[in-house]
XYZ file of C-alpha atoms in Angstrom:
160
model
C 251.141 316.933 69.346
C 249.791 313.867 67.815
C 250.768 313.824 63.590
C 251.260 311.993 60.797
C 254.856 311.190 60.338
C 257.026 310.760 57.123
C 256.554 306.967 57.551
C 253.118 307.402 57.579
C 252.588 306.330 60.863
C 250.598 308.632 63.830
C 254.128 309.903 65.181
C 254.732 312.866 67.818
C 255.601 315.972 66.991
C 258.758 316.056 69.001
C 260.026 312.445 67.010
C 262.967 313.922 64.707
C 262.488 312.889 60.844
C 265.109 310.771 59.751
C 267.970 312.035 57.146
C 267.001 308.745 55.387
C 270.563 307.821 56.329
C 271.332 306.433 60.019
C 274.235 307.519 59.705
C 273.824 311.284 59.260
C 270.925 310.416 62.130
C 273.295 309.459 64.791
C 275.660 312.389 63.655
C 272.213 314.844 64.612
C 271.804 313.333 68.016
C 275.643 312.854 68.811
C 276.481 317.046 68.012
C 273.001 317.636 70.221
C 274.411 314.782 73.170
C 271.731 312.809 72.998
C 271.688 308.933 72.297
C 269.519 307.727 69.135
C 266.691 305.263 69.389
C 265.306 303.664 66.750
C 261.458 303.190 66.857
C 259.923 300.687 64.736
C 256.187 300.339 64.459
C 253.737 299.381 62.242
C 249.966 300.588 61.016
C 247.580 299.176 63.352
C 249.536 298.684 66.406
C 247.745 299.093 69.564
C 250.533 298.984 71.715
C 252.317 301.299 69.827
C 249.423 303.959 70.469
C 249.628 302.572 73.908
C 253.324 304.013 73.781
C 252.832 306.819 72.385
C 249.055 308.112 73.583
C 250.251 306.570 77.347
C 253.571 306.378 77.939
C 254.703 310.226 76.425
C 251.457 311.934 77.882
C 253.369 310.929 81.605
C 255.491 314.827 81.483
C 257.926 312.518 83.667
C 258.555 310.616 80.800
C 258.098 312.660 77.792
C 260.892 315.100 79.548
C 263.743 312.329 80.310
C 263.210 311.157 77.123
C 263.329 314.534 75.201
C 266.173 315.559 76.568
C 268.568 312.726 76.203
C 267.230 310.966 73.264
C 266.704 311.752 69.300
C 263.872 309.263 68.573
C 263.111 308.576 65.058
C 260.419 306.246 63.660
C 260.615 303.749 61.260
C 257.750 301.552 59.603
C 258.361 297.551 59.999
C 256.757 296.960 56.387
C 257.840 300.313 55.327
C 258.755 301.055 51.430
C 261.319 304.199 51.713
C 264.779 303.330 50.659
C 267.624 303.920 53.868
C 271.198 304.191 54.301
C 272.358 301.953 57.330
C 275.200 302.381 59.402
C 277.667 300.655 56.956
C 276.441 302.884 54.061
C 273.921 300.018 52.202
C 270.608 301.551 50.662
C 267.663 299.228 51.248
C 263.982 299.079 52.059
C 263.054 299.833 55.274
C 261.421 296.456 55.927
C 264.792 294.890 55.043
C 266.348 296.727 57.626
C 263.574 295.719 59.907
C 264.690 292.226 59.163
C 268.557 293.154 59.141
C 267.998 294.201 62.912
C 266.116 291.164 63.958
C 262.567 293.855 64.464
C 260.060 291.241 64.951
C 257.253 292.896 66.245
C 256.060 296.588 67.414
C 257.133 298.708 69.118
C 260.830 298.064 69.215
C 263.047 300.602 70.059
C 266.850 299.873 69.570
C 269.082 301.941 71.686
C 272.303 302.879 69.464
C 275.380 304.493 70.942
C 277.105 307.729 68.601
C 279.094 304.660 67.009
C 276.533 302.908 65.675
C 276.452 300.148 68.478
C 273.190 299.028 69.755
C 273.321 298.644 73.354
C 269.606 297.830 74.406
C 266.617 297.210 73.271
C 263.215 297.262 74.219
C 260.793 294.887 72.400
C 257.567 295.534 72.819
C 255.180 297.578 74.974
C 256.420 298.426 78.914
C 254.496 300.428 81.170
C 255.438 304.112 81.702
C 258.110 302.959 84.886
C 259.732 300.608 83.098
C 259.276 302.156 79.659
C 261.352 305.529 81.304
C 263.774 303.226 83.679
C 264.736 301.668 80.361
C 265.848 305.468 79.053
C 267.486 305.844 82.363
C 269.460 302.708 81.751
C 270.784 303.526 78.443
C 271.274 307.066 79.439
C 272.986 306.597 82.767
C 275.463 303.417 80.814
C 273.972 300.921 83.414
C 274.208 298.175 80.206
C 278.557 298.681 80.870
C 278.046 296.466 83.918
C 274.939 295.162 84.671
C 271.451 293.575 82.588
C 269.079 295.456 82.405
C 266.716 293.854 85.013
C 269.203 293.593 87.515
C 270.244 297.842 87.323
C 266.573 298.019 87.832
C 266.684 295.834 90.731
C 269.997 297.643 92.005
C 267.942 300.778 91.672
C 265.755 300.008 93.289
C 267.593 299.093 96.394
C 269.792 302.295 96.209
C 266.498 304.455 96.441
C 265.176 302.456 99.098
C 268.255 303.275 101.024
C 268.485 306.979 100.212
C-alpha cells in the first residue's frame, strides 16, 4: 500500500496522481462526487508518515476518507511545473507559497469550484484527523468553525 509517488514522496496507493493541472483534478473528483484535498508534504516529514503510516492504517478512517475524497499529493519544495485553478503554470513550491503552505502536512479542502473551505495544518490525531473529513464532507464550515461543529457533535451524540 505504501509507494513512491510521482512527487517523489512515500504516498499511498489509493492517493490519485495529479493531471498536473488542478483544474482537470477537481473536474476527476467532482464527476466521481467526491471533494478534492490537497496534500502537501515534504521529504523527511515525520508527521507526515505519522499521517499516513497512523492515521490511514485506522480502516475507520482510511474508508470515510476514500470514499468522499480524491486526495492528491503535492511536494512543498517540489520542482514539477502545475496549472492552478486560474490556469497559471508554475513550480510547485510557488504554489506552495501561493496557498500560504507553511509547513507539512497541510491538506487544503477545495470545493468542485475551486474554493478552499478548510484546512488542516499540520498533524491531528486519527479522531480529529477523520472529524475534520466529516466536517468538510457533511458542509459543517456553511455555519459553524470548525471546533465548534466538533463540539456540537459532540453534544448531539451524547444525546442520541
Amino acid at each position: 500500500q505504501h509507494i513512491v509517488g510521482d512527487s517523489g514522496l512515500p504516498s499511498l496507493s489509493w492517493f490519485k496522481e495529479t493531471s498536473s493541472d488542478l483544474r482537470a483534478d477537481i473536474e476527476s473528483a467532482r464527476e466521481s462526487g467526491k471533494f478534492l484535498a490537497l496534500v502537501w508534504e515534504q521529504a523527511g516529514c515525520y508527521y507526515c508518515k505519522q499521517m499516513r503510516e497512523v492515521n490511514f492504517a485506522v480502516d475507520e478512517v482510511a474508508n470515510f476518507v476514500r470514499a468522499h475524497f480524491e486526495l492528491v499529493q503535492f511536494d512543498m519544495h517540489g520542482d514539477r511545473m502545475l496549472t492552478d485553478l486560474k490556469g497559471e503554470i508554475s513550480r510547485e513550491s510557488e504554489l506552495a507559497r501561493r496557498n500560504r503552505v507553511t509547513g507539512t502536512p497541510t491538506i487544503q479542502f477545495l470545493t468542485a469550484d475551486g474554493r478552499e473551505v478548510f484546512r488542516m495544518p499540520g498533524y491531528a490525531k486519527p479522531a480529529v484527523f477523520l472529524a475534520a473529513f466529516q466536517y468538510v464532507k457533511e458542509g459543517g464550515y456553511h455555519t459553524l468553525s470548525f471546533r465548534d461543529w466538533v463540539k456540537a457533535e459532540i453534544k448531539r451524540r451524547a444525546e442520541s
